[in-house]
Coordinates of C-alpha atoms and ligand atoms in Angstrom, one line a residue:
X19 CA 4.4 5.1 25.4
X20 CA 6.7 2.7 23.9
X21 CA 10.7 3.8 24.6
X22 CA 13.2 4.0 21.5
X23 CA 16.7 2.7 22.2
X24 CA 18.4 5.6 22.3
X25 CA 21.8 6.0 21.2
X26 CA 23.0 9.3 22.1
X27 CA 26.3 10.3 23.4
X28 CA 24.6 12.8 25.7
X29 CA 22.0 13.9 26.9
X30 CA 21.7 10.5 26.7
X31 CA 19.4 7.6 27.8
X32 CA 18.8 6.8 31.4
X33 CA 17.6 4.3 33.4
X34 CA 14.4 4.0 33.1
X35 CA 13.8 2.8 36.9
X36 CA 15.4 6.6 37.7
X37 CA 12.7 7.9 35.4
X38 CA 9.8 5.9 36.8
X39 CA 11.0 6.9 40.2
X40 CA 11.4 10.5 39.5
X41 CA 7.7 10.4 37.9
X42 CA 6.5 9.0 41.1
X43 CA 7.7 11.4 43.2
X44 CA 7.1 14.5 40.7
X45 CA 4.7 16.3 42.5
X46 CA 5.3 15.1 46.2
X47 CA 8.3 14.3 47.3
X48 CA 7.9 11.7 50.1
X49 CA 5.9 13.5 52.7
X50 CA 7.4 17.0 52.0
X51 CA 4.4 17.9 50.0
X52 CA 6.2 19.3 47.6
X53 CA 8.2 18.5 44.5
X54 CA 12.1 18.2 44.6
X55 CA 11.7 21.3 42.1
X56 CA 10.4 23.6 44.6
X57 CA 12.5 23.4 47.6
X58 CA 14.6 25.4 48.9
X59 CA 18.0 24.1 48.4
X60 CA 18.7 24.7 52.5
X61 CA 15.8 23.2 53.5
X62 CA 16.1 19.8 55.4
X63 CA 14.7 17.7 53.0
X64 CA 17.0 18.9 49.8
X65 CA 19.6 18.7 52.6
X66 CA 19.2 15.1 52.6
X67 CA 18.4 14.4 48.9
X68 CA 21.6 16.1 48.8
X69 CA 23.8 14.5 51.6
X70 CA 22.9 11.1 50.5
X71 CA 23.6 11.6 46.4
X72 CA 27.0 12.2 48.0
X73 CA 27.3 9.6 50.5
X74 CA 26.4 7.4 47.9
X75 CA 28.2 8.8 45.4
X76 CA 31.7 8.2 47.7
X77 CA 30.4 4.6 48.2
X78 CA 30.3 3.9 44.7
X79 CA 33.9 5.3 43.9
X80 CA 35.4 4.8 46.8
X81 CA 36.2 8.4 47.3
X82 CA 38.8 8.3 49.9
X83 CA 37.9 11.1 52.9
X84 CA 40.8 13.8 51.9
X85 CA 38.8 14.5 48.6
X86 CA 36.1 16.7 48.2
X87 CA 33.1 16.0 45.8
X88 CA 31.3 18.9 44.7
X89 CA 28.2 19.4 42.1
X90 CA 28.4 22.4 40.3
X91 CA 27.4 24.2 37.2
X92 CA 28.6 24.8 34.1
X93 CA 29.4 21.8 32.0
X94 CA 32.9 20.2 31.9
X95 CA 33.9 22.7 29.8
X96 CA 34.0 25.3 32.4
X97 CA 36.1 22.8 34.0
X98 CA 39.0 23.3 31.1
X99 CA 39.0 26.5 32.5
X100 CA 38.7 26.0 36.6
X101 CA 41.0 22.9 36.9
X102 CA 43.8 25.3 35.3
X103 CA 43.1 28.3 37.5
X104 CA 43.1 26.4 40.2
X105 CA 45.7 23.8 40.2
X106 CA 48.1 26.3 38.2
X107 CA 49.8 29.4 39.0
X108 CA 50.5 32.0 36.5
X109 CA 53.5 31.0 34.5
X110 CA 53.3 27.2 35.7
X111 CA 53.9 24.9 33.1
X112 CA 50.9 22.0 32.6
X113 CA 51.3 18.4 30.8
X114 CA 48.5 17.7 28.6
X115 CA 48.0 14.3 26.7
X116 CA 45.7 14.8 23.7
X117 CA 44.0 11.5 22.1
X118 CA 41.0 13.6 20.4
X119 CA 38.5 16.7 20.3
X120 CA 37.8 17.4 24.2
X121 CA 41.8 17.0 24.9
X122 CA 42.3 19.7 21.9
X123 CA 39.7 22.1 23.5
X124 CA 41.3 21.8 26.5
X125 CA 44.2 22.4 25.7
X126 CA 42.7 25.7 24.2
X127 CA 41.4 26.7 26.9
X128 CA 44.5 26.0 29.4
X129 CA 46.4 27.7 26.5
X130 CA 45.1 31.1 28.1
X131 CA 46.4 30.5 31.6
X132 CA 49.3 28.6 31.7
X133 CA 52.0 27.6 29.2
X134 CA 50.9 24.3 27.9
X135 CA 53.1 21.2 27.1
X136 CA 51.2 18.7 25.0
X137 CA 53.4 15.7 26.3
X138 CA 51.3 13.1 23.7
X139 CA 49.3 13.8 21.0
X140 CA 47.4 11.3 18.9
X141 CA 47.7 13.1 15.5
X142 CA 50.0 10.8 14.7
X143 CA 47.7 7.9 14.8
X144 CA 44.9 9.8 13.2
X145 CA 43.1 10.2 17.0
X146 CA 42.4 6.1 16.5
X147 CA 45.2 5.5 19.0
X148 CA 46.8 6.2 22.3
X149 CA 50.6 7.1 21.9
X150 CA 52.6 4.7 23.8
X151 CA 53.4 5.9 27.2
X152 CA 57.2 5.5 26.4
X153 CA 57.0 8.6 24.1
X154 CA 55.2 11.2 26.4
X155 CA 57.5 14.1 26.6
X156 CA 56.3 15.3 30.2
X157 CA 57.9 18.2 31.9
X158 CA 59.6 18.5 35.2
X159 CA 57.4 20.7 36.8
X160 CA 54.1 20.6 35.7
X161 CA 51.6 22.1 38.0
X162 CA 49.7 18.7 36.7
X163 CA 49.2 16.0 33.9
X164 CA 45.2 16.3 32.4
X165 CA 44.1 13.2 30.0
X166 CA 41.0 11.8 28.5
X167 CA 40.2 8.8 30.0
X168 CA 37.3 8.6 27.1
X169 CA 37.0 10.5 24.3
X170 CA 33.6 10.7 23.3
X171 CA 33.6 11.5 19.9
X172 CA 36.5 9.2 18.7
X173 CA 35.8 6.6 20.5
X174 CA 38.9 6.0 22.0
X175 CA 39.6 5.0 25.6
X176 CA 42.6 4.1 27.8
X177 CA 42.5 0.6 29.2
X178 CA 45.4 1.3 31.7
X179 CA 46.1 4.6 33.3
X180 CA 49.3 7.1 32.8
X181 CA 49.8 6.4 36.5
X182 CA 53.1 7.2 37.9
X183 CA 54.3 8.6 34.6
X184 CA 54.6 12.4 35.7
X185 CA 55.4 13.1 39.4
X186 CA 52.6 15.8 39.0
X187 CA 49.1 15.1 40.1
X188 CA 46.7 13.5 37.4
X189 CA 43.7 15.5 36.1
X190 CA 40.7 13.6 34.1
X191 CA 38.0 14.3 32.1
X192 CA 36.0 11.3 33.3
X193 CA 32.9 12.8 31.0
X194 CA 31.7 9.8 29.1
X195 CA 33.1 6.9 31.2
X196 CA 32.7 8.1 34.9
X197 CA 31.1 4.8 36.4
X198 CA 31.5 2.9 34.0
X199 CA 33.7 0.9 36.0
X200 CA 35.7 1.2 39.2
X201 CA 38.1 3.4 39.1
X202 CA 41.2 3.9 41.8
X203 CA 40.4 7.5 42.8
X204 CA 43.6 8.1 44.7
X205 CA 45.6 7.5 41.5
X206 CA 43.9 11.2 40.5
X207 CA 44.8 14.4 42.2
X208 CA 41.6 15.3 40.3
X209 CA 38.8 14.0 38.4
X210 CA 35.8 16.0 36.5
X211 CA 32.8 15.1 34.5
X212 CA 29.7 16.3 33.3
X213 CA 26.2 14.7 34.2
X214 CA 24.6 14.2 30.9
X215 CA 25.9 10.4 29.7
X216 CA 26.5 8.1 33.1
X217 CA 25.4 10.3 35.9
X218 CA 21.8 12.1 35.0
X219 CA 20.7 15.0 33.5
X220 CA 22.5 17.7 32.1
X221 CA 23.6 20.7 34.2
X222 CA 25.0 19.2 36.5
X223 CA 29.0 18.8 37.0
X224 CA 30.9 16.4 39.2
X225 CA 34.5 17.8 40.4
X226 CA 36.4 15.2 43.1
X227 CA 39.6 16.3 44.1
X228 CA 42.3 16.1 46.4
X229 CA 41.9 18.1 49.6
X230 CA 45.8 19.7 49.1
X231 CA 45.0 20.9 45.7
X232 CA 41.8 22.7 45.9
X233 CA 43.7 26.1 45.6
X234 CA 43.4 28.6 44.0
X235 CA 46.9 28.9 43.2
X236 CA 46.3 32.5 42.0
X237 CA 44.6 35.6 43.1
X238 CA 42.3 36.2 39.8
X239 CA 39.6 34.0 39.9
X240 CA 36.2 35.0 40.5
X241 CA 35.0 33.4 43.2
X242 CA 32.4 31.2 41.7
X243 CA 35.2 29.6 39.5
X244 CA 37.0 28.8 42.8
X245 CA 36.9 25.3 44.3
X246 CA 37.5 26.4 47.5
X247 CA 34.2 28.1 47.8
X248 CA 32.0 24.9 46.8
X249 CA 34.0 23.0 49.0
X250 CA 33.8 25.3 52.1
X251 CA 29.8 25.7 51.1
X252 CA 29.0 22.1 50.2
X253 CA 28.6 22.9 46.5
X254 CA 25.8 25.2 47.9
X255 CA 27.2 28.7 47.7
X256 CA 24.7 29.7 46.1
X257 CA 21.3 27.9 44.2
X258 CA 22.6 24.4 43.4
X259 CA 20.7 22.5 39.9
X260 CA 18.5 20.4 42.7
X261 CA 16.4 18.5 40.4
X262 CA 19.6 17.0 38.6
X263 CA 21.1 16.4 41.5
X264 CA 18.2 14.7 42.8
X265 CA 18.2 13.0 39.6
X266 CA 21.9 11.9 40.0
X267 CA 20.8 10.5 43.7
X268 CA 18.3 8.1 42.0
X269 CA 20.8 7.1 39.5
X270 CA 23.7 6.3 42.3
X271 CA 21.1 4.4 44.1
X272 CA 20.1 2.5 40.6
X273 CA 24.0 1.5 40.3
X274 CA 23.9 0.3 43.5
X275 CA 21.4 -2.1 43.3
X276 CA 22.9 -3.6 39.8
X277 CA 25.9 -4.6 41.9
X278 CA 27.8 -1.1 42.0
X279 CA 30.6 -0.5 39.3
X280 CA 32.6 -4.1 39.3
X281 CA 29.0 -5.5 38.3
X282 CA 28.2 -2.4 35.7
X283 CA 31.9 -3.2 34.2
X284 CA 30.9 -6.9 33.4
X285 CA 27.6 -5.4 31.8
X286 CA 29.2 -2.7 29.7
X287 CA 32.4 -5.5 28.5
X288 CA 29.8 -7.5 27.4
X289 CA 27.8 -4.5 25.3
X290 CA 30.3 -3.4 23.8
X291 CA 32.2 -6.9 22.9
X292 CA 28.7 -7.6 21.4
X293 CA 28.9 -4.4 19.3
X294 CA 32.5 -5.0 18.1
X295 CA 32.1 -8.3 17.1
X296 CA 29.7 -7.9 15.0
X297 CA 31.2 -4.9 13.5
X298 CA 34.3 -7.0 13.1
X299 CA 33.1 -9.9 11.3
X300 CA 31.1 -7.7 8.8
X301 CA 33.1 -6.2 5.8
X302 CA 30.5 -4.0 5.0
X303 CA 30.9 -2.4 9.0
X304 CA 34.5 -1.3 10.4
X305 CA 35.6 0.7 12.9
X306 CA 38.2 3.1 12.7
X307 CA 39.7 2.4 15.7
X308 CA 42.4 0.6 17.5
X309 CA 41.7 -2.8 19.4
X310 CA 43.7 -1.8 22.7
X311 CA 42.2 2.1 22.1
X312 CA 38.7 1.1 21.5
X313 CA 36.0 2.7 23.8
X314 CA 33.5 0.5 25.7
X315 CA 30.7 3.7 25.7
X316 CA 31.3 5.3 22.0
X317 CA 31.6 2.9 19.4
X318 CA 31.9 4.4 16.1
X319 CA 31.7 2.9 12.9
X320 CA 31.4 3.5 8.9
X321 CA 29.7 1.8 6.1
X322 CA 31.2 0.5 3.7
X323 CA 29.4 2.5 1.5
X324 CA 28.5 5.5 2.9
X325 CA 25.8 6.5 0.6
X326 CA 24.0 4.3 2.4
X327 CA 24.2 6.1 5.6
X328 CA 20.8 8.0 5.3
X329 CA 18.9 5.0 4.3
X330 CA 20.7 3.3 7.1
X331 CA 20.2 5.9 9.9
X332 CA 16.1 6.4 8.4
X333 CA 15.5 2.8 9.4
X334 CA 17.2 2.6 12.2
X335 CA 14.8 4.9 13.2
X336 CA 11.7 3.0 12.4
X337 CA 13.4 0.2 14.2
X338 CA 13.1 2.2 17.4
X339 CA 16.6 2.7 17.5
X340 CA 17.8 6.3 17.7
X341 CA 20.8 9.4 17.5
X342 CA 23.4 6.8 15.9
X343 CA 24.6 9.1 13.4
X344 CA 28.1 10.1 14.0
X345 CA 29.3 13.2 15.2
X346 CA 29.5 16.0 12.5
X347 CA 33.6 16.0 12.9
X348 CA 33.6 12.5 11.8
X349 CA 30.6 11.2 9.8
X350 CA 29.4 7.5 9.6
X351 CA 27.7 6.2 13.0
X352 CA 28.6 6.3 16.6
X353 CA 26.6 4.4 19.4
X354 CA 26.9 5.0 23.2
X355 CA 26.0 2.4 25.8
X356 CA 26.1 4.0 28.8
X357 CA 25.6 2.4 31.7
X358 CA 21.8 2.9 31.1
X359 CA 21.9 1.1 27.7
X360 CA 20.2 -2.1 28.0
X361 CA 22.0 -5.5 26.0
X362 CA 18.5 -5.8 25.3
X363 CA 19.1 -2.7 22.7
X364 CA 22.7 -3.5 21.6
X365 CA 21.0 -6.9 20.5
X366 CA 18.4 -5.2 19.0
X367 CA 20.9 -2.7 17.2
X368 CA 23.4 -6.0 16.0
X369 CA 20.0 -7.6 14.9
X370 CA 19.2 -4.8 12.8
X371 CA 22.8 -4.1 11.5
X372 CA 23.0 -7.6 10.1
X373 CA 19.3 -7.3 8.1
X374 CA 20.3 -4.5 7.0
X375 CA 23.8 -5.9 5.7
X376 CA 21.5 -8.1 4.2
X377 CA 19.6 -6.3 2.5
X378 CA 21.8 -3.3 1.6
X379 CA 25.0 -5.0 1.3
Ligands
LIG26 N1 34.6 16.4 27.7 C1 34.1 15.2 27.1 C2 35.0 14.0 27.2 C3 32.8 15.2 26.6 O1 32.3 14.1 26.1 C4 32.1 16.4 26.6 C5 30.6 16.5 26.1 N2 30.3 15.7 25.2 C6 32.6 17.6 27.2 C7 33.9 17.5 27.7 C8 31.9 18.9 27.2 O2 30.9 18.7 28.2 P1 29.8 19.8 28.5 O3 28.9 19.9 27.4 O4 29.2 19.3 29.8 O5 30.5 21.1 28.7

């Protein structure tokens, strides 16, 4: 079967060596005799599928040894919630910086537990920029300060970090650019993301935080929300999603053998500078957003004529190049490269832009 260049901001594409692997090993895992699927998750081989992923994991990131990874459930979106019950006592005050869609949900969803500052918000720059640090109104005591390092819709990322802005401990939703590059992990008193765009398959969750702030800060939360339980269990309280864990194991081991994050940042500048340029030196492309803002795994863009986005999204698709429409917030196109997007199909996608400039335009 022939594979499509698949654009999409998650699920999204893999690497196709994880895939190949996994399909190797489908039915027997080494000489277990059984598939990853049907172990138990105590068992001593998940033991070590699972003890590796995180070994490796640490490598990659250079997790220093007073954080604790865990691999949970639930999507970062139950993270909006966990990060606040945890970190935050009732009546604490949080610092939120909001440069798009996720930061606005959550803020919602923080909103319910603890009074909320928004200490940036990017409304003012239509969500196509990142307020200047200078103007973040941050509290004195904030329990924390949570940012988007990329927001996946907007396509709009931080190149430098609000490090050493806010006294409190930094909280990020790493979703769509968790390595992607390396990333100082001490800088953050906690960092969250879910599975389905650098790491594997969805349902899977990756929390690593700070030893000191594990919590819970409050009496209230059910257990399962409570970091303190996955880290005291090894994120195996109870049945942990084993097959994308696995999966995220053969994708850590995948990024080390490309060179590990320094080499995967070289790879993903050059996608992406690829992508931009061409959109730059087209008037019949543009992209909405920022230079110093602009994401190096969503880049969206409009036509200049967006009648033509059907046509333009129909052959895309005959071009084996897939899921570049937009989100439904923002129309026009949006394609993520991912650490498992080849330059091979950003060239393909650039080739195909320009004939269809040509022919269109
Ligand atoms: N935060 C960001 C930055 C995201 O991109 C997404 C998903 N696209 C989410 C949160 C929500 O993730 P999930 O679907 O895993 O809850």
């Amino acid at each position: 079967m022939t594979r499509v260049f698949n654009f999409s901001a998650g699920p999204a594409t893999m690497p196709q060596a994880v895939l190949a692997q996994a399909q190797s090993e489908l039915t027997g895992w080494r000489d277990s005799g059984m598939s990853v699927m049907e172990m138990s998750h105590r068992g001593e081989h998940f033991t070590q599928i699972a003890a590796e992923a995180e070994q490796d994991l640490r490598q990659l990131l250079s997790v220093p040894d007073n954080y604790s990874v865990l691999f949970l459930q639930g999507g970062a979106t139950l993270q909006f919630a966990m990060t606040v019950l945890n970190l935050a006592a009732p009546g604490d005050s949080v610092d939120y910086a909001v440069t798009g869609s996720w930061g606005k949900k959550a803020v919602a969803e923080a909103s319910r537990f603890a009074n909320v500052n928004v200490a940036a918000d990017g409304a003012a720059y239509k969500y196509c920029d990142i307020p200047p640090f200078d103007t973040w109104q941050l509290s004195n005591d904030a329990a924390y300060l949570h940012f988007t390092p990329n927001e996946t819709i907007g396509g709009v990322e931080y190149h430098t970090t609000p490090i050493g802005l806010s006294r409190a401990p930094l909280v990020a939703d790493f979703s769509s650019s968790i390595l992607s590059r390396p990333i100082n992990v001490a800088d953050y008193g906690l960092i969250y993301a879910g599975a389905q765009k650098n790491i594997g398959p969805s349902g899977l969750t990756l929390v690593i935080v700070r030893e000191d702030l594990l919590g819970p800060r409050r009496g209230d939360i059910p257990t399962m929300m409570q970091y303190q339980t996955h880290a005291a269990a090894g994120s195996m309280s109870n049945t942990p999603p084993t097959f994308a864990w696995y999966l995220a194991g053969l994708t850590f081991k995948w990024l080390q053998s490309q060179g590990g994050l320094a080499a995967m940042a070289r790879i993903n500048q050059k996608k992406a500078e690829t992508l931009y340029a061409a959109i730059d030196q087209s008037s019949f492309y543009s992209c909405p957003v920022a230079r110093q803002a602009r994401s190096r795994m969503n880049v969206p863009f409009v036509l200049a004529d967006s009648g033509l986005d059907k046509a333009f999204l129909e052959q895309a698709g005959e071009a084996g190049l897939v899921s570049l429409k937009g989100h439904r917030s923002v129309g026009g196109m949006r394609a993520s490269l991912y650490n498992a997007m080849t330059q091979e199909g950003v060239d393909a996608l650039v080739t195909f832009m320009a004939d269809f400039e040509r022919r269109e335009g």
